[in-house]
């Protein structure tokens, strides 16, 4: 497809001439929404994110210059049968020589992403910043253990410690999640907590907890945001985080050993204004800015 844009892909950071080893980030799309429980469409997000990535500028909102960093876009990993094909994602993430930025897809794609990160940092304490309306701690959903409602449950099973998981933005629960939420040891900050305490206090508390980890993966479901800011998603949940909350949260992760980001559940067919796609792009570029500021130190 012919692409128009004011910049190269990923705000000019993408360099087609380099290998992952030479680049700071690998971008990987996982165009799969077969395990979303309600409205589908997230499979189309990687293409839309790439398309509009030519219209973002290589600066963060605080004018951090991003162009000294480089992105190698490895394209998509196609998933037909998740039971077997998720292994391609796990393997790719486990063996990357640089930092992954993964584009979902429904949240189920984060199961092999977390598994891959667990393998890559196997002798280290791996923490997860989970930004989502939902804890995704179901054991089984719609007859599947790989459902997008089971992601963090699987993560805990393959060895991520509950006390190294911080969940923020939560506001919707399934019966089978209540015990693990209340007694399982994961750190929970609901969307209401953020509204009442303020994002800065919540972010400081999360920073202090994750500071004990050696490696931190961020998994961000776009439905963490209130539907006012990001309507184009499978299950919009009223009463969510603001755009500013999410940007402040990202910025406050500065100084932590970040090792990757996934952004999931953007559903372009449900996003006629494409504001949700642009929200995802902003989050990715501001994440890159956190790494850029770290490198400038
Ligand atoms: Mn969610």
Short mmCIF file of C-alpha atoms and ligand atoms in Angstrom, two decimals:
data_model
loop_
_atom_site.label_atom_id
_atom_site.label_comp_id
_atom_site.label_asym_id
_atom_site.label_seq_id
_atom_site.Cartn_x
_atom_site.Cartn_y
_atom_site.Cartn_z
CA UNK A 1 0.00 0.00 0.00
CA UNK A 2 1.24 3.48 -0.83
CA UNK A 3 1.84 5.37 2.35
CA UNK A 4 1.83 9.09 2.71
CA UNK A 5 3.52 10.80 5.59
CA UNK A 6 5.61 13.69 6.75
CA UNK A 7 8.17 11.37 8.30
CA UNK A 8 9.56 7.88 7.94
CA UNK A 9 7.98 5.04 9.89
CA UNK A 10 7.99 5.43 13.66
CA UNK A 11 8.58 9.17 13.48
CA UNK A 12 11.78 8.70 11.42
CA UNK A 13 13.31 6.28 13.95
CA UNK A 14 12.81 3.24 11.70
CA UNK A 15 15.90 2.37 9.70
CA UNK A 16 15.34 -0.34 7.11
CA UNK A 17 19.10 -0.75 6.62
CA UNK A 18 19.92 -2.00 10.12
CA UNK A 19 19.53 -5.28 11.99
CA UNK A 20 17.94 -5.67 15.43
CA UNK A 21 21.44 -5.95 16.88
CA UNK A 22 22.23 -2.42 15.71
CA UNK A 23 18.85 -0.92 16.67
CA UNK A 24 17.61 0.16 20.08
CA UNK A 25 14.11 -1.27 19.55
CA UNK A 26 12.47 -4.05 17.61
CA UNK A 27 8.87 -3.38 16.63
CA UNK A 28 6.82 -6.54 16.12
CA UNK A 29 3.15 -6.71 15.18
CA UNK A 30 0.93 -9.60 16.25
CA UNK A 31 -2.26 -9.14 14.18
CA UNK A 32 -4.46 -11.59 16.07
CA UNK A 33 -7.84 -11.13 17.78
CA UNK A 34 -9.10 -14.72 17.82
CA UNK A 35 -9.22 -14.86 21.62
CA UNK A 36 -11.02 -11.58 22.28
CA UNK A 37 -14.25 -12.34 24.10
CA UNK A 38 -16.44 -9.54 22.81
CA UNK A 39 -15.99 -7.30 19.81
CA UNK A 40 -13.05 -8.13 17.59
CA UNK A 41 -10.94 -5.89 15.38
CA UNK A 42 -7.61 -5.64 17.23
CA UNK A 43 -5.96 -7.75 14.53
CA UNK A 44 -5.97 -4.66 12.33
CA UNK A 45 -4.08 -2.47 14.82
CA UNK A 46 -0.46 -3.16 13.74
CA UNK A 47 -1.19 -2.00 10.20
CA UNK A 48 -2.92 1.20 11.37
CA UNK A 49 -0.23 1.98 13.94
CA UNK A 50 2.47 1.61 11.29
CA UNK A 51 0.51 3.65 8.78
CA UNK A 52 0.09 6.61 11.11
CA UNK A 53 3.58 6.25 12.60
CA UNK A 54 4.74 8.36 9.63
CA UNK A 55 2.79 11.28 11.02
CA UNK A 56 4.30 11.44 14.49
CA UNK A 57 7.33 13.60 15.07
CA UNK A 58 10.62 12.39 16.56
CA UNK A 59 10.14 14.38 19.75
CA UNK A 60 8.32 13.64 22.98
CA UNK A 61 5.92 16.15 24.46
CA UNK A 62 8.72 17.58 26.64
CA UNK A 63 10.91 17.90 23.51
CA UNK A 64 13.14 14.95 24.29
CA UNK A 65 14.90 14.26 21.01
CA UNK A 66 14.16 10.71 19.91
CA UNK A 67 16.08 10.55 16.66
CA UNK A 68 19.32 9.36 18.23
CA UNK A 69 17.50 6.08 18.87
CA UNK A 70 16.67 3.58 16.15
CA UNK A 71 13.83 1.18 15.47
CA UNK A 72 14.03 -1.99 13.46
CA UNK A 73 10.50 -2.97 12.41
CA UNK A 74 10.48 -6.73 12.04
CA UNK A 75 6.97 -6.84 10.60
CA UNK A 76 4.23 -9.13 11.85
CA UNK A 77 4.13 -12.60 13.36
CA UNK A 78 1.00 -14.21 11.91
CA UNK A 79 -1.05 -16.33 14.32
CA UNK A 80 -3.44 -18.95 12.92
CA UNK A 81 -3.52 -21.44 15.76
CA UNK A 82 -2.51 -19.81 19.05
CA UNK A 83 -1.80 -23.17 20.75
CA UNK A 84 1.17 -23.65 18.45
CA UNK A 85 1.85 -20.26 16.85
CA UNK A 86 2.22 -18.35 20.13
CA UNK A 87 5.56 -20.18 20.37
CA UNK A 88 6.88 -18.04 17.54
CA UNK A 89 6.19 -14.95 19.63
CA UNK A 90 7.75 -16.46 22.76
CA UNK A 91 10.87 -17.48 20.85
CA UNK A 92 11.24 -14.16 19.07
CA UNK A 93 10.95 -12.20 22.33
CA UNK A 94 13.27 -14.56 24.24
CA UNK A 95 16.07 -14.26 21.68
CA UNK A 96 15.93 -10.58 20.68
CA UNK A 97 19.17 -8.61 21.04
CA UNK A 98 17.34 -5.35 21.78
CA UNK A 99 14.20 -3.99 23.39
CA UNK A 100 10.84 -5.15 22.00
CA UNK A 101 7.84 -2.92 21.33
CA UNK A 102 4.96 -5.24 20.51
CA UNK A 103 1.75 -4.27 18.77
CA UNK A 104 -1.35 -6.36 19.51
CA UNK A 105 -3.66 -7.88 18.77
CA UNK A 106 -5.98 -8.76 21.59
CA UNK A 107 -4.39 -9.13 25.04
CA UNK A 108 -3.91 -12.89 24.62
CA UNK A 109 -0.75 -12.15 22.60
CA UNK A 110 0.87 -10.96 25.83
CA UNK A 111 0.87 -14.55 27.13
CA UNK A 112 3.80 -15.59 24.89
CA UNK A 113 5.33 -12.11 25.26
CA UNK A 114 5.57 -12.52 29.05
CA UNK A 115 6.79 -16.08 28.58
CA UNK A 116 9.51 -14.84 26.22
CA UNK A 117 10.57 -12.10 28.64
CA UNK A 118 10.61 -14.64 31.49
CA UNK A 119 13.01 -16.79 29.43
CA UNK A 120 15.16 -13.89 28.34
CA UNK A 121 15.61 -12.62 31.91
CA UNK A 122 15.45 -16.06 33.50
CA UNK A 123 17.92 -15.50 36.30
CA UNK A 124 16.56 -12.08 37.09
CA UNK A 125 13.62 -10.67 38.98
CA UNK A 126 11.09 -9.78 36.27
CA UNK A 127 8.44 -7.22 37.19
CA UNK A 128 5.34 -6.29 35.23
CA UNK A 129 3.56 -2.94 35.07
CA UNK A 130 0.05 -3.94 34.00
CA UNK A 131 -2.04 -0.99 32.78
CA UNK A 132 -5.57 -2.17 32.02
CA UNK A 133 -9.24 -1.90 32.98
CA UNK A 134 -9.12 -5.65 33.66
CA UNK A 135 -6.77 -7.83 35.71
CA UNK A 136 -7.01 -10.73 33.22
CA UNK A 137 -6.54 -13.21 36.07
CA UNK A 138 -9.17 -15.75 34.99
CA UNK A 139 -8.04 -19.35 34.91
CA UNK A 140 -10.30 -20.16 32.00
CA UNK A 141 -12.57 -17.94 29.93
CA UNK A 142 -14.95 -18.92 27.14
CA UNK A 143 -13.43 -22.40 27.36
CA UNK A 144 -9.89 -21.20 26.73
CA UNK A 145 -6.88 -20.87 29.03
CA UNK A 146 -5.27 -18.59 26.43
CA UNK A 147 -8.17 -16.10 26.44
CA UNK A 148 -7.40 -12.40 26.71
CA UNK A 149 -9.04 -12.65 30.17
CA UNK A 150 -6.39 -15.16 31.38
CA UNK A 151 -3.14 -13.38 30.48
CA UNK A 152 -1.70 -12.42 33.85
CA UNK A 153 -2.92 -15.68 35.43
CA UNK A 154 -0.70 -17.54 32.95
CA UNK A 155 2.10 -15.06 33.66
CA UNK A 156 2.00 -15.91 37.37
CA UNK A 157 2.11 -19.61 36.47
CA UNK A 158 5.30 -19.33 34.52
CA UNK A 159 7.13 -17.70 37.34
CA UNK A 160 6.42 -13.99 37.55
CA UNK A 161 6.04 -13.30 41.26
CA UNK A 162 2.74 -11.67 42.27
CA UNK A 163 4.53 -9.08 44.44
CA UNK A 164 6.46 -7.98 41.35
CA UNK A 165 3.25 -7.17 39.47
CA UNK A 166 1.64 -3.72 39.70
CA UNK A 167 -1.79 -3.38 38.13
CA UNK A 168 -3.19 0.07 37.51
CA UNK A 169 -6.46 1.31 36.03
CA UNK A 170 -8.53 -1.72 37.08
CA UNK A 171 -12.31 -1.40 37.30
CA UNK A 172 -13.95 -4.63 36.10
CA UNK A 173 -13.84 -8.05 37.74
CA UNK A 174 -14.79 -11.67 37.13
CA UNK A 175 -15.80 -13.96 40.00
CA UNK A 176 -12.79 -16.22 39.43
CA UNK A 177 -10.41 -13.24 39.87
CA UNK A 178 -11.61 -11.97 43.23
CA UNK A 179 -9.61 -14.31 45.49
CA UNK A 180 -6.33 -13.72 43.68
CA UNK A 181 -6.96 -9.94 43.60
CA UNK A 182 -7.74 -9.80 47.32
CA UNK A 183 -5.30 -12.43 48.63
CA UNK A 184 -2.85 -13.19 45.83
CA UNK A 185 -0.21 -10.55 46.54
CA UNK A 186 -0.41 -8.53 43.31
CA UNK A 187 -0.38 -4.76 43.82
CA UNK A 188 -3.69 -3.31 42.68
CA UNK A 189 -4.39 0.35 41.92
CA UNK A 190 -7.91 0.80 40.60
CA UNK A 191 -8.94 3.60 38.29
CA UNK A 192 -10.88 5.00 41.27
CA UNK A 193 -7.67 4.92 43.40
CA UNK A 194 -5.95 6.98 40.72
CA UNK A 195 -8.83 9.48 40.60
CA UNK A 196 -8.92 9.80 44.39
CA UNK A 197 -5.19 9.76 45.25
CA UNK A 198 -3.85 11.37 42.09
CA UNK A 199 -1.66 9.65 39.52
CA UNK A 200 1.60 11.05 40.90
CA UNK A 201 1.16 9.42 44.30
CA UNK A 202 0.09 6.15 42.71
CA UNK A 203 2.99 6.27 40.26
CA UNK A 204 5.51 6.94 43.07
CA UNK A 205 4.18 3.97 44.98
CA UNK A 206 4.49 1.75 41.88
CA UNK A 207 8.00 3.06 41.22
CA UNK A 208 9.06 2.11 44.75
CA UNK A 209 7.71 -1.42 44.37
CA UNK A 210 9.15 -2.10 40.91
CA UNK A 211 12.47 -0.60 41.95
CA UNK A 212 13.30 -3.98 43.53
CA UNK A 213 13.07 -5.72 40.14
CA UNK A 214 15.95 -6.33 37.71
CA UNK A 215 13.83 -6.09 34.56
CA UNK A 216 10.38 -4.60 33.99
CA UNK A 217 7.96 -5.26 31.16
CA UNK A 218 5.03 -2.89 30.58
CA UNK A 219 1.81 -4.36 29.23
CA UNK A 220 -0.70 -1.68 28.31
CA UNK A 221 -4.26 -2.48 27.28
CA UNK A 222 -5.68 0.63 25.63
CA UNK A 223 -8.91 0.07 27.59
CA UNK A 224 -7.03 1.35 30.65
CA UNK A 225 -8.06 4.72 29.25
CA UNK A 226 -11.57 6.00 29.70
CA UNK A 227 -13.67 5.44 26.56
CA UNK A 228 -13.78 9.24 26.26
CA UNK A 229 -10.08 9.08 25.32
CA UNK A 230 -9.91 5.69 23.60
CA UNK A 231 -13.30 4.46 22.41
CA UNK A 232 -11.98 2.09 19.76
CA UNK A 233 -11.54 -1.07 21.78
CA UNK A 234 -13.40 -4.33 22.26
CA UNK A 235 -14.75 -3.69 25.76
CA UNK A 236 -14.88 0.02 26.61
CA UNK A 237 -15.11 0.42 30.40
CA UNK A 238 -16.56 3.59 31.84
CA UNK A 239 -14.58 5.47 34.51
CA UNK A 240 -11.05 4.96 33.26
CA UNK A 241 -7.69 6.72 33.34
CA UNK A 242 -7.17 10.00 31.53
CA UNK A 243 -4.62 10.45 28.77
CA UNK A 244 -2.62 12.62 31.17
CA UNK A 245 -2.69 9.90 33.86
CA UNK A 246 -1.15 7.41 31.43
CA UNK A 247 1.53 9.84 30.22
CA UNK A 248 2.45 10.77 33.81
CA UNK A 249 2.60 7.09 34.74
CA UNK A 250 4.94 6.33 31.83
CA UNK A 251 7.21 9.28 32.64
CA UNK A 252 7.46 8.25 36.25
CA UNK A 253 8.91 4.87 35.25
CA UNK A 254 12.12 6.75 34.41
CA UNK A 255 15.09 5.18 36.15
CA UNK A 256 13.61 1.68 36.33
CA UNK A 257 15.15 -1.18 34.31
CA UNK A 258 12.53 -1.23 31.53
CA UNK A 259 12.87 -4.13 29.07
CA UNK A 260 9.87 -3.87 26.78
CA UNK A 261 6.36 -2.68 26.04
CA UNK A 262 3.25 -4.16 24.51
CA UNK A 263 0.21 -2.10 23.51
CA UNK A 264 -2.88 -4.19 22.89
CA UNK A 265 -6.64 -4.13 22.23
CA UNK A 266 -6.75 -1.16 19.85
CA UNK A 267 -9.56 -2.11 17.46
CA UNK A 268 -9.50 0.06 14.30
CA UNK A 269 -12.95 -1.07 13.04
CA UNK A 270 -14.42 0.34 16.29
CA UNK A 271 -12.34 3.51 16.04
CA UNK A 272 -13.82 5.66 13.27
CA UNK A 273 -11.95 8.82 14.35
CA UNK A 274 -8.72 6.77 14.77
CA UNK A 275 -8.13 8.65 18.04
CA UNK A 276 -7.49 5.30 19.74
CA UNK A 277 -4.79 4.41 17.21
CA UNK A 278 -3.17 7.80 17.82
CA UNK A 279 -3.39 7.24 21.59
CA UNK A 280 -1.46 4.00 21.11
CA UNK A 281 1.15 5.76 18.99
CA UNK A 282 1.60 8.51 21.58
CA UNK A 283 2.09 5.93 24.31
CA UNK A 284 4.74 4.15 22.22
CA UNK A 285 6.62 7.37 21.42
CA UNK A 286 6.51 8.55 25.05
CA UNK A 287 7.83 5.13 26.14
CA UNK A 288 10.69 5.58 23.67
CA UNK A 289 11.26 9.01 25.23
CA UNK A 290 11.69 7.45 28.68
CA UNK A 291 14.48 5.26 27.26
CA UNK A 292 15.95 8.25 25.37
CA UNK A 293 16.18 10.32 28.56
CA UNK A 294 17.80 7.39 30.34
CA UNK A 295 20.48 7.17 27.63
CA UNK A 296 21.18 10.91 27.83
CA UNK A 297 22.08 10.65 31.50
MN1 LIG B 1 -8.57 -4.94 29.27
#
